[in-house]
CSV table of C-alpha atoms and ligand atoms in Angstrom, one decimal:
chain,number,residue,atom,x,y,z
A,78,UNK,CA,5.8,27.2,-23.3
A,79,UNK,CA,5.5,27.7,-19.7
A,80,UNK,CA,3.8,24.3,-17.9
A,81,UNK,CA,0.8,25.9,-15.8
A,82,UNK,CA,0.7,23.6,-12.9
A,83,UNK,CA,-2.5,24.7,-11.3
A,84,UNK,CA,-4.5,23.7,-14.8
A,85,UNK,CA,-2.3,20.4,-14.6
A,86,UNK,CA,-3.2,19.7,-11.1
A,87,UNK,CA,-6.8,20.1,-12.2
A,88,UNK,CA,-5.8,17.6,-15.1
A,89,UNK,CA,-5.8,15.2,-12.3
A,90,UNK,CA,-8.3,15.3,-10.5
A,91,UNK,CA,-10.5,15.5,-14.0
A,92,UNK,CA,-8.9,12.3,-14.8
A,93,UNK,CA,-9.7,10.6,-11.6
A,94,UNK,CA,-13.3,12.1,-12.3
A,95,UNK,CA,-13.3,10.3,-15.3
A,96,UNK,CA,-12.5,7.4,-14.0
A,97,UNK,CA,-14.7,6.4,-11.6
A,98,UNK,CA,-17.9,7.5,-13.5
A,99,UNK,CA,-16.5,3.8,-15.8
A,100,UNK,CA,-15.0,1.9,-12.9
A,101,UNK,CA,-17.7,2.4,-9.8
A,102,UNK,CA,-21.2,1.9,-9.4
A,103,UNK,CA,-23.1,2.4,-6.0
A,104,UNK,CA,-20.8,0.5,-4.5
A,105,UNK,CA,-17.6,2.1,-5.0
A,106,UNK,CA,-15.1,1.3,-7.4
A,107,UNK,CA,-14.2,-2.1,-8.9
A,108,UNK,CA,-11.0,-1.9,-10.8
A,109,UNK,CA,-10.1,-5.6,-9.2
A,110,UNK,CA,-7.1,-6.6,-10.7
A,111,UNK,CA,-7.2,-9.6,-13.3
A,112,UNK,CA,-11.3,-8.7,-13.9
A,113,UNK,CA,-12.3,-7.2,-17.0
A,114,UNK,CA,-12.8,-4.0,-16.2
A,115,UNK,CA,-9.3,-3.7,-14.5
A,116,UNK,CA,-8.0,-4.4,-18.0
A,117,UNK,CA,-10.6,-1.6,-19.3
A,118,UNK,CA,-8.8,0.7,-17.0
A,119,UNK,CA,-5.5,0.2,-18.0
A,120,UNK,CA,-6.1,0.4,-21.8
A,121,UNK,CA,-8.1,3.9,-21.1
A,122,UNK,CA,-4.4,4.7,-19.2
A,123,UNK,CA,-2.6,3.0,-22.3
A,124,UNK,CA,-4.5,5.1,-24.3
A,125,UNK,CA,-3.8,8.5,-22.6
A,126,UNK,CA,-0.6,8.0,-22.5
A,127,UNK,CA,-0.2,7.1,-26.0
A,128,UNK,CA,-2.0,10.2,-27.6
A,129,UNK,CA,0.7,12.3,-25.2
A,130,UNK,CA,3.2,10.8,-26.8
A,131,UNK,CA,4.7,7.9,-24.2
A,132,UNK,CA,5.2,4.5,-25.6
A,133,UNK,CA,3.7,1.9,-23.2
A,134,UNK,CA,5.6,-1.1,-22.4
A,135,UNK,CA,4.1,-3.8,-20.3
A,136,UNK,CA,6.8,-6.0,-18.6
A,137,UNK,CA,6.8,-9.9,-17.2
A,138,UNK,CA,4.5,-9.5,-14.3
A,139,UNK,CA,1.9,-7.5,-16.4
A,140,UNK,CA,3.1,-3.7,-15.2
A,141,UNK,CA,2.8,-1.0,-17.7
A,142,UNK,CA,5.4,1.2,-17.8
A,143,UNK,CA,4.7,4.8,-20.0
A,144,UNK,CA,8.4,6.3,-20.9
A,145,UNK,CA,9.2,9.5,-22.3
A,146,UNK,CA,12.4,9.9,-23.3
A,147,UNK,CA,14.9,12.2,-21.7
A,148,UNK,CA,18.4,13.6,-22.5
A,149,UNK,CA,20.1,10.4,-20.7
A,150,UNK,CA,18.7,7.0,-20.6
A,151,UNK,CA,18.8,7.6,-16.5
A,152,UNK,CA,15.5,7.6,-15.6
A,153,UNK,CA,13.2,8.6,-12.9
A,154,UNK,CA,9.6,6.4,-12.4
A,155,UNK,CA,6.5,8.2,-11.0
A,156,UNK,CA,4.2,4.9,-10.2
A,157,UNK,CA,0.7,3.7,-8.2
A,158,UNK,CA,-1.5,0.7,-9.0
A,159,UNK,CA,-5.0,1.1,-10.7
A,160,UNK,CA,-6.8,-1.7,-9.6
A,161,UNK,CA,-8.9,-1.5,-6.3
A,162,UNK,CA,-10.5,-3.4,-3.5
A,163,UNK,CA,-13.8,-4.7,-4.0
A,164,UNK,CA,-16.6,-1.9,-3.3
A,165,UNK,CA,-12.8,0.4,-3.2
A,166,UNK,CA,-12.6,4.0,-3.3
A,167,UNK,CA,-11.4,6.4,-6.2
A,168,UNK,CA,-8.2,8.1,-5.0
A,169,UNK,CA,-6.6,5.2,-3.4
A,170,UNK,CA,-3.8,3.8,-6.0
A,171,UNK,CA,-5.4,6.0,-9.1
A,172,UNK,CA,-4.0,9.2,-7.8
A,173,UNK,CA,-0.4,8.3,-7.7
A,174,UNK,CA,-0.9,6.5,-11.9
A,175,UNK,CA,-3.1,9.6,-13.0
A,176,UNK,CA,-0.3,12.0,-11.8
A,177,UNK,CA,2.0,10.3,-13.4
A,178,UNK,CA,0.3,10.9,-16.6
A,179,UNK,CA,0.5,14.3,-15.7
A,180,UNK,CA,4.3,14.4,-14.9
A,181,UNK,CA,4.3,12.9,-19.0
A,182,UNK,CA,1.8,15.5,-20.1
A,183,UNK,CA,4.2,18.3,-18.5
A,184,UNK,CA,6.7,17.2,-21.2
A,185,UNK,CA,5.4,16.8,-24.2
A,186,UNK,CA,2.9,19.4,-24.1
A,187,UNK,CA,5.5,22.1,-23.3
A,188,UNK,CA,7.9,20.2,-26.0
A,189,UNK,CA,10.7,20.2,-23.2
A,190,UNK,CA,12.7,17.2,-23.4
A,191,UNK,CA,13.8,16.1,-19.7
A,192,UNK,CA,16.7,15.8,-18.8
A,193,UNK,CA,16.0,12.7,-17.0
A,194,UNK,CA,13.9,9.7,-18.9
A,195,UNK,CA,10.4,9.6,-16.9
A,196,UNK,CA,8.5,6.5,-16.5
A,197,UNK,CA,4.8,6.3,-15.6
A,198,UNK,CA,4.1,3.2,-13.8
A,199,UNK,CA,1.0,1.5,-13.7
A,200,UNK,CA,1.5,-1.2,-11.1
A,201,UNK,CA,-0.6,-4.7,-11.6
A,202,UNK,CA,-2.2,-6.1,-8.3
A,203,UNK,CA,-0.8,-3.8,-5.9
A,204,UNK,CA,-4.1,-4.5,-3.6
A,205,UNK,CA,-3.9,-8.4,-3.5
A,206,UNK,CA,-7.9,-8.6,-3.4
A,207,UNK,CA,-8.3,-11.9,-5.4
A,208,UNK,CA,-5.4,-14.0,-4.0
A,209,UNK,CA,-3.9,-12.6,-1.1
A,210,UNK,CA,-1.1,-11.4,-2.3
A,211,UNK,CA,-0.1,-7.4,-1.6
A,212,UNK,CA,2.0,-5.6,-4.7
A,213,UNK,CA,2.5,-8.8,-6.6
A,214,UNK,CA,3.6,-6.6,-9.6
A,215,UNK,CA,6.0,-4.4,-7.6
A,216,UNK,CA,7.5,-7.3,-6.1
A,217,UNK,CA,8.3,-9.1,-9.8
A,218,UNK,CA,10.0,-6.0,-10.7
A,219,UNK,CA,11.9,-5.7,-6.9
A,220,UNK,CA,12.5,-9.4,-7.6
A,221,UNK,CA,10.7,-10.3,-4.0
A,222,UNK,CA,8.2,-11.8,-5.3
A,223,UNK,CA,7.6,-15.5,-4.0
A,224,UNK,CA,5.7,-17.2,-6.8
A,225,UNK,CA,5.7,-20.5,-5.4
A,226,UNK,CA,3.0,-18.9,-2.7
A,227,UNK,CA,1.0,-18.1,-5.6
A,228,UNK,CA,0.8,-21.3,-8.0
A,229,UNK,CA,-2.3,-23.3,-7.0
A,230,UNK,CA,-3.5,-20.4,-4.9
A,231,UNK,CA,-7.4,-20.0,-5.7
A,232,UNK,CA,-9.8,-17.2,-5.3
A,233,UNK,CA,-13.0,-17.5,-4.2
A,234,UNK,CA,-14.8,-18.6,-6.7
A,235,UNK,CA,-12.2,-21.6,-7.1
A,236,UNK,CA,-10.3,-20.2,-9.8
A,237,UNK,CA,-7.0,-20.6,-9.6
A,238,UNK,CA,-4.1,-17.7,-9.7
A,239,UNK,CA,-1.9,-19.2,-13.1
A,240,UNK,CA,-5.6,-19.7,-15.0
A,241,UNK,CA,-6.6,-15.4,-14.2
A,242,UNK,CA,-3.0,-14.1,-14.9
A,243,UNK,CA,-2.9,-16.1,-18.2
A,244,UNK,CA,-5.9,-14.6,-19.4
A,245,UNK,CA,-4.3,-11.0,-19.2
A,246,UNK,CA,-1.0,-11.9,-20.9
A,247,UNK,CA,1.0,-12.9,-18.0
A,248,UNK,CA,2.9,-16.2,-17.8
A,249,UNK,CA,3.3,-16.9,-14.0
A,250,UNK,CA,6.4,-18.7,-14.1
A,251,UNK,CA,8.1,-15.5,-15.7
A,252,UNK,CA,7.3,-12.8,-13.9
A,253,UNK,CA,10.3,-12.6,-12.0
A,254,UNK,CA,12.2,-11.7,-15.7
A,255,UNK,CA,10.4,-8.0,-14.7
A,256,UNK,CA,13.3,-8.0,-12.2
A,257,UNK,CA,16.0,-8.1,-15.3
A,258,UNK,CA,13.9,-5.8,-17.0
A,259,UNK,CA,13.8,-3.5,-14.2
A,260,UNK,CA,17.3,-3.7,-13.9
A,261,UNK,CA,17.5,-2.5,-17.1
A,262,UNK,CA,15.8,0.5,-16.6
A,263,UNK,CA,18.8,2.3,-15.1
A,264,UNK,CA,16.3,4.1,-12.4
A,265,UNK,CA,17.8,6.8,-10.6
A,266,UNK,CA,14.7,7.6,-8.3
A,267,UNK,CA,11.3,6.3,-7.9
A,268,UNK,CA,8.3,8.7,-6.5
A,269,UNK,CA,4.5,7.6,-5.2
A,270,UNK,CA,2.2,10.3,-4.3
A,271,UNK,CA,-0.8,8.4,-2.9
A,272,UNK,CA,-3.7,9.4,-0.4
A,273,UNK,CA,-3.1,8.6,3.7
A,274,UNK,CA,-5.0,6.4,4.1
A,275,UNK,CA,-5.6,7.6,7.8
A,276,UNK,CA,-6.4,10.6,9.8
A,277,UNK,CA,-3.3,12.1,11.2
A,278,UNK,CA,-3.1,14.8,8.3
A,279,UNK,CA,-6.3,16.2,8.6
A,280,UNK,CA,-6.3,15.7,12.7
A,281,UNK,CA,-3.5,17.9,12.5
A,282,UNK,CA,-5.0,20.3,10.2
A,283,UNK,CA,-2.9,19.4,7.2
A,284,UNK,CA,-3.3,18.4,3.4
A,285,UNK,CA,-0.3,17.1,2.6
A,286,UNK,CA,2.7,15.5,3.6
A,287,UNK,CA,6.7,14.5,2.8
A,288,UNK,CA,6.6,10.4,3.5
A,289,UNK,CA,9.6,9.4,4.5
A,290,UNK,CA,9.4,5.4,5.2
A,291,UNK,CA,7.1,2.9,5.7
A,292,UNK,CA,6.2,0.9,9.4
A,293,UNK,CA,7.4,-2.5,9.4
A,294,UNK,CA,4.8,-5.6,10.8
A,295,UNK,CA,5.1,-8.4,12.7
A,296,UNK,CA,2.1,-10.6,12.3
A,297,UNK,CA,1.3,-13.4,13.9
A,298,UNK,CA,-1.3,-16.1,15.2
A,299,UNK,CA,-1.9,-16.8,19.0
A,300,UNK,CA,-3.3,-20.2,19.6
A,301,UNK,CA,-4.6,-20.7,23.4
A,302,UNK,CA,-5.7,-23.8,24.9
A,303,UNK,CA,-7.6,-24.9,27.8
A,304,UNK,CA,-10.3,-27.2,28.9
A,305,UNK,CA,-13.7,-26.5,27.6
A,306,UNK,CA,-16.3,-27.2,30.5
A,307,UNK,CA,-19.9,-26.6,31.3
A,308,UNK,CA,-21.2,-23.2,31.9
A,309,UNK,CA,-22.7,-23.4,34.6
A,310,UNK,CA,-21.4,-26.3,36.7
A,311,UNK,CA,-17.9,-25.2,36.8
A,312,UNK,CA,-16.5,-22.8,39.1
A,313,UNK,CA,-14.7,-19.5,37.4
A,314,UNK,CA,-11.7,-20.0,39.8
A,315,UNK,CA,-11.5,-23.4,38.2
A,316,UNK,CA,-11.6,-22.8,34.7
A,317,UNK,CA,-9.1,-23.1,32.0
A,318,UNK,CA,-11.1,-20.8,29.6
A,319,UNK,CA,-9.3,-19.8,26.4
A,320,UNK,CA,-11.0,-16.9,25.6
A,321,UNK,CA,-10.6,-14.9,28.7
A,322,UNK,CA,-6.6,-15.3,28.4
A,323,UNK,CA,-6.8,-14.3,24.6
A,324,UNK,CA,-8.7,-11.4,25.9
A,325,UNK,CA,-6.6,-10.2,28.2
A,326,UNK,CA,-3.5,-10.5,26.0
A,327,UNK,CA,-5.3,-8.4,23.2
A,328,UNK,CA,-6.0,-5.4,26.2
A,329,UNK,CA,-2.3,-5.8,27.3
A,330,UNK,CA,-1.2,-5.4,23.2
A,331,UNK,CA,-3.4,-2.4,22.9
A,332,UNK,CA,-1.0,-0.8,26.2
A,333,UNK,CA,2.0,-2.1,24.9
A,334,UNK,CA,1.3,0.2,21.3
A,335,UNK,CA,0.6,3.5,23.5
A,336,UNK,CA,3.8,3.0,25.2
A,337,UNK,CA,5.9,2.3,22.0
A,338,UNK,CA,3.7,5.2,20.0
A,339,UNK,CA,2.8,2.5,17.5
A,340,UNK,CA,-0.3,0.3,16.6
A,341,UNK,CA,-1.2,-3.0,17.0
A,342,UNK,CA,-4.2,-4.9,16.0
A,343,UNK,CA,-6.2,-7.7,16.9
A,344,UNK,CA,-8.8,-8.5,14.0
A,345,UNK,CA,-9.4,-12.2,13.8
A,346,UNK,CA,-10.9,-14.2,16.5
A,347,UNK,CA,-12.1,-17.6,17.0
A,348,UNK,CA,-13.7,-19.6,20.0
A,349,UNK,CA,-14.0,-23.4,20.0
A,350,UNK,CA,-16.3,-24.9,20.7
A,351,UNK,CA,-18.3,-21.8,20.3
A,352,UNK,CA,-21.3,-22.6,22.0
A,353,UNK,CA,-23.3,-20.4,24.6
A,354,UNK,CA,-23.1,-22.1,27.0
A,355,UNK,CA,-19.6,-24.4,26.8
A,356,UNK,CA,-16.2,-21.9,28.6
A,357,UNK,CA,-13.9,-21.9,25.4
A,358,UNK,CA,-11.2,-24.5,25.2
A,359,UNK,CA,-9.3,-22.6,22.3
A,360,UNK,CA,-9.6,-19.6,21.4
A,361,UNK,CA,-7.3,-18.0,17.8
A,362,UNK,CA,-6.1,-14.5,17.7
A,363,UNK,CA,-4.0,-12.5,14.9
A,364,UNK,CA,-1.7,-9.9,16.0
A,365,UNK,CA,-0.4,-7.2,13.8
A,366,UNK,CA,2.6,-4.9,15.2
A,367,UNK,CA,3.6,-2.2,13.5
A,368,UNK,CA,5.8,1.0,13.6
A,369,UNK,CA,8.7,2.7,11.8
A,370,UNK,CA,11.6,1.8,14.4
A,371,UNK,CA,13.3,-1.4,13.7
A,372,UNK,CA,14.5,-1.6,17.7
A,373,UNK,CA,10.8,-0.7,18.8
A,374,UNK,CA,9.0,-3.4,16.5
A,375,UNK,CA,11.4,-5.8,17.9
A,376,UNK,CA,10.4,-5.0,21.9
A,377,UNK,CA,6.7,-4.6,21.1
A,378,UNK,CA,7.1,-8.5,19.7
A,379,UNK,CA,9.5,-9.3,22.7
A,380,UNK,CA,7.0,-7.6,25.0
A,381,UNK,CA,3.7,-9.3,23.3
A,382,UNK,CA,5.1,-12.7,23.6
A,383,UNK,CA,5.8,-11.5,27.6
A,384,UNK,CA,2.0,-11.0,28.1
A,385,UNK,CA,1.0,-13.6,26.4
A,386,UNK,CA,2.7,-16.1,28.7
A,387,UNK,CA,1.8,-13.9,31.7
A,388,UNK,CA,-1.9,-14.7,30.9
A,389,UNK,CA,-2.0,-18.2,29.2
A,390,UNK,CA,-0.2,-18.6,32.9
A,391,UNK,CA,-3.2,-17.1,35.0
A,392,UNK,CA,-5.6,-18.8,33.2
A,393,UNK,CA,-4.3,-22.2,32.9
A,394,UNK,CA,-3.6,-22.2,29.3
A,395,UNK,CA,-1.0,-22.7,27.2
A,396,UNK,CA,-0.2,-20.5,24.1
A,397,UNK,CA,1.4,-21.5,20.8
A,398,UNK,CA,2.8,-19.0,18.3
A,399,UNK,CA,2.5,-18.7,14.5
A,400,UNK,CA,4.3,-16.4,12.2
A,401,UNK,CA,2.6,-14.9,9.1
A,402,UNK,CA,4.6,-12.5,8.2
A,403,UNK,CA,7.7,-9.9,9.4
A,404,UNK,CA,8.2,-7.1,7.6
A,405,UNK,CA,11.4,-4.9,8.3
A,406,UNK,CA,10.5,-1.1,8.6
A,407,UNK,CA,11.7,1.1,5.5
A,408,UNK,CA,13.4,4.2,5.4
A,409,UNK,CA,13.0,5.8,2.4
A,410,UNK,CA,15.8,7.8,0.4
A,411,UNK,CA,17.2,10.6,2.7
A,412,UNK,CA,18.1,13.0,0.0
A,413,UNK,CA,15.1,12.8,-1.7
A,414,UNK,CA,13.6,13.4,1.4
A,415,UNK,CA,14.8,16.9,1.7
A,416,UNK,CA,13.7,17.4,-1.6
A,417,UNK,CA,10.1,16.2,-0.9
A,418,UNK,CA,10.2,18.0,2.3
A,419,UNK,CA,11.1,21.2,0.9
A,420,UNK,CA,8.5,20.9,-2.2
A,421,UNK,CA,5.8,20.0,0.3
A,422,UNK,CA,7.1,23.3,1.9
A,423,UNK,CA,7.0,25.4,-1.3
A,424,UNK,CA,3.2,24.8,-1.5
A,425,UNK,CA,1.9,24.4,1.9
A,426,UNK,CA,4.1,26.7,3.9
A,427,UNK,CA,5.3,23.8,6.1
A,428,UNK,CA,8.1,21.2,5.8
A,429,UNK,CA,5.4,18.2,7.0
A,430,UNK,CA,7.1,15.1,7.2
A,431,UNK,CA,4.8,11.5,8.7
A,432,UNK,CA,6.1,7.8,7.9
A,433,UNK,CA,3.4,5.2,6.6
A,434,UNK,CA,1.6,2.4,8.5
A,435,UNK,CA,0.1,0.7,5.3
A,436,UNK,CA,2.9,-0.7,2.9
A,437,UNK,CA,2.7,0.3,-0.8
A,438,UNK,CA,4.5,-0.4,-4.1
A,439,UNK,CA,7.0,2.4,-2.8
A,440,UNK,CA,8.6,-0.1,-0.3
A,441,UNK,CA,9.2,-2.8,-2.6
A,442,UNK,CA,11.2,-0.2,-4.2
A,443,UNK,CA,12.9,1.3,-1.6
A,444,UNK,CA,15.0,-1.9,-1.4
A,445,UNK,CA,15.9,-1.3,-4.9
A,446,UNK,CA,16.5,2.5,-5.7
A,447,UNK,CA,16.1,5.9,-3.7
A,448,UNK,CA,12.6,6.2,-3.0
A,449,UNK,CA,10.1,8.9,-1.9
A,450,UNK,CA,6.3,9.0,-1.1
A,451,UNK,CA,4.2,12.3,-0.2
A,452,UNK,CA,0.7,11.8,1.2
A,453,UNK,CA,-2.4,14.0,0.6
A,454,UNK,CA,-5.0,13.8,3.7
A,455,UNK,CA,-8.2,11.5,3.5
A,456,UNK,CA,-11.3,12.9,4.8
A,457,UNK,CA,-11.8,11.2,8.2
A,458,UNK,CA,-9.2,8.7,7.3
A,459,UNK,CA,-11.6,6.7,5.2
A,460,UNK,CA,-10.0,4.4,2.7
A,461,UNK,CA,-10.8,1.1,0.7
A,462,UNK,CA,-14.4,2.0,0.8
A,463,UNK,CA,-16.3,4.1,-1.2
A,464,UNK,CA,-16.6,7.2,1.6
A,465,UNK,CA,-13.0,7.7,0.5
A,466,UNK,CA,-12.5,11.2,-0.3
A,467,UNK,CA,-10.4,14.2,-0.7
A,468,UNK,CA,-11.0,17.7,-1.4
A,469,UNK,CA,-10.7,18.9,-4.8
A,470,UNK,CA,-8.7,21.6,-3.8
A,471,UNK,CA,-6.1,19.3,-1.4
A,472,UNK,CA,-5.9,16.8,-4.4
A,473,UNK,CA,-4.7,19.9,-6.5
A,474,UNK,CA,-2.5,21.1,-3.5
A,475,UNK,CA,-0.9,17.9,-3.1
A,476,UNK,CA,-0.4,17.5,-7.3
A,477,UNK,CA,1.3,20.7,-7.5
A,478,UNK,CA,3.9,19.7,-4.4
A,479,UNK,CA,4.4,16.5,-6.2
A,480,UNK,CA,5.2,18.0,-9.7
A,481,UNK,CA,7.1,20.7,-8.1
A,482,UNK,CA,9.0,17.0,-6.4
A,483,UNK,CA,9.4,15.7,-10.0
A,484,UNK,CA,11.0,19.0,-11.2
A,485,UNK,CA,13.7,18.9,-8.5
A,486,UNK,CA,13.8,15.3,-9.2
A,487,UNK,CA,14.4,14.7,-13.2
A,488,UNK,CA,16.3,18.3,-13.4
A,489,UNK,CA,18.7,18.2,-10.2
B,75,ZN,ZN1,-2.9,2.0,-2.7
């Protein structure tokens, strides 16, 4: 039997239909992972999966992993998370888990035996809403995952991370075994078709695109201090006002990004003493740096720490530096790009290629096997809220590109 892959992309987007009419309310969609109806989600996936014939298999760090067997135990894994933000939207994570089912249904309904072994992969925690913590399950099976940031950790209704876990099956201290068990897989390939989050696709009149890495970060905290002082009795020539030097390195950031073709983000603030009518003596930023080229993010950092001093110097302040986090920019798998590349040609007529700013379950990946994304195009770039939406039609375009992916994938 010939697989019809227009009625399976409209599989998909049935399924996501289904979906959110049991995981959002007025809202948006509240598939928050380690919450109740997060676990209601993944048994309705379980379940799917099971009556196409997969067996499910949850591993240490609470990922499910639907398999159906192929002519070698070498294996390719489709994957996305299920859970979502608070008040989230329903394409972002779901789309990428609910293709995968589809990838499963290809098989088993035709009665084609792969020649590959697929895996559908249902990440846990991939959004990091309740403790901070960005694709904790991903990052157990990449074996990145830094537990010790975790234990203790509590949400914020004081409950801590090892006490939610437990209660859906998953001992903290083990996770990391889903690294062995990942290793013993033998993956060949991984693929994540997820939405994009942003408005370049649709800005450039396109649905979907080939992804073909993912921007690396450098985050950090600005601390600058001055002298508070009263508001009206002291000079402005005189002033060592904390804010004003903060706000003029967040301007200078902002120029820095256009030059390098990147982004870069200010999107904490905060003033002490914070009073009307006191100048600021200290004043808190966050700065978030991102782009695709390793050489780049390392000059926008070296450049950001220039105007920094530059202005902490013409205000009279001085400026401390605090690392949260650096992230190394990820290529993804160059072969696989040319196969992603030309399936995203194959359906749309053009060979779109883009590189992600937001990280996904894909990069922790990357590190381990050859690793693809493809992006379909949100409607005005809205994600994470409930405004998030694609098309119908694009979802369907982008599902057929990726299954036409999958084919070159498991059968090449
Ligand atoms: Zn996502």
């Amino acid at each position: 039997m010939n697989y019809n892959f227009n009625e399976g992309a409209k599989r998909v987007v049935k399924d996501l239909n289904e979906l959110a009419q049991f995981t959002a309310d007025e809202n948006g969609a509240q598939r928050v992972a380690w919450t109740p109806l997060w676990q209601t989600t993944r048994d309705w996936f379980k379940e799917k999966a099971e009556k196409i014939g997969a067996e499910v298999i949850r591993d240490a760090a609470g990922n499910q992993w639907a398999k159906i067997s192929g002519e070698t135990e070498e294996a390719v894994a489709v994957g996305s998370h299920l859970d979502s933000v608070p008040n989230g939207g329903a394409y972002d994570g779901a789309l990428g888990v609910l293709t995968g089912l589809e990838v499963l249904r290809r098989y088993t309904e035709s009665g084609e035996k792969p020649k590959k072994t697929i895996y559908a992969i249902d990440w846990a925690d991939e959004e990091g809403a309740r403790y901070g913590y960005s694709c904790l399950g991903s990052s157990a099976a990449s074996g990145t995952l830094d537990i010790n940031e975790l234990m203790g950790k509590e949400d914020l209704e004081g409950i801590k991370f090892e006490t939610a876990v437990s209660e859906y099956g998953v001992s903290p201290i083990d996770m990391l075994a889903a690294n062995k068990q990942f290793k013993e897989r033998n993956l060949k390939s991984y693929l994540e078709i997820h939405i994009e989050q942003g408005p370049v696709l649709q800005n450039s009149g396109k649905s979907v695109s080939c992804v073909y890495g993912a921007a690396g970060v450098e985050r950090h905290y600005i601390k600058f201090t001055g002298q508070s002082a009263h508001a009206g009795s002291f000079p402005i020539k005189m002033r060592q006002d904390a804010f004003l030097a903060a706000a003029e390195s967040a301007l200078a950031f902002r120029e820095i990004a256009l030059k390098f073709n990147a982004v870069c983000t200010v999107g904490k603030v905060s003033v002490k003493p914070d009073v009307t009518t006191i100048v600021p003596a200290e004043c808190t930023i966050s700065l978030d740096q991102r782009t695709i080229n390793p050489e780049d993010l390392k000059n926008m950092h070296e450049e950001a720490k220039r105007v920094v001093e530059e202005a902490a110097k013409k205000h009279g302040v001085s400026a401390e530096w605090s690392k949260i986090c650096t992230v190394a920019p990820q290529l993804f798998n160059d072969d696989l790009i040319e196969l992603c590349k030309e399936a995203v040609k194959e359906e749309t007529g053009e060979p779109t290629n883009m590189y992600s700013g937001p990280l996904h379950d894909a990069v922790e990946m990357a590190a381990l096997v050859p690793t693809v994304m493809m992006f379909v195009m949100s409607d005005k770039g809205l994600s994470h809220t409930k405004e998030e939406f694609t098309p119908d039609e694009k979802l369907e375009t982008s599902v057929r590109a990726f299954m036409r992916l999958v084919d070159k994938v498991v059968n090449g």
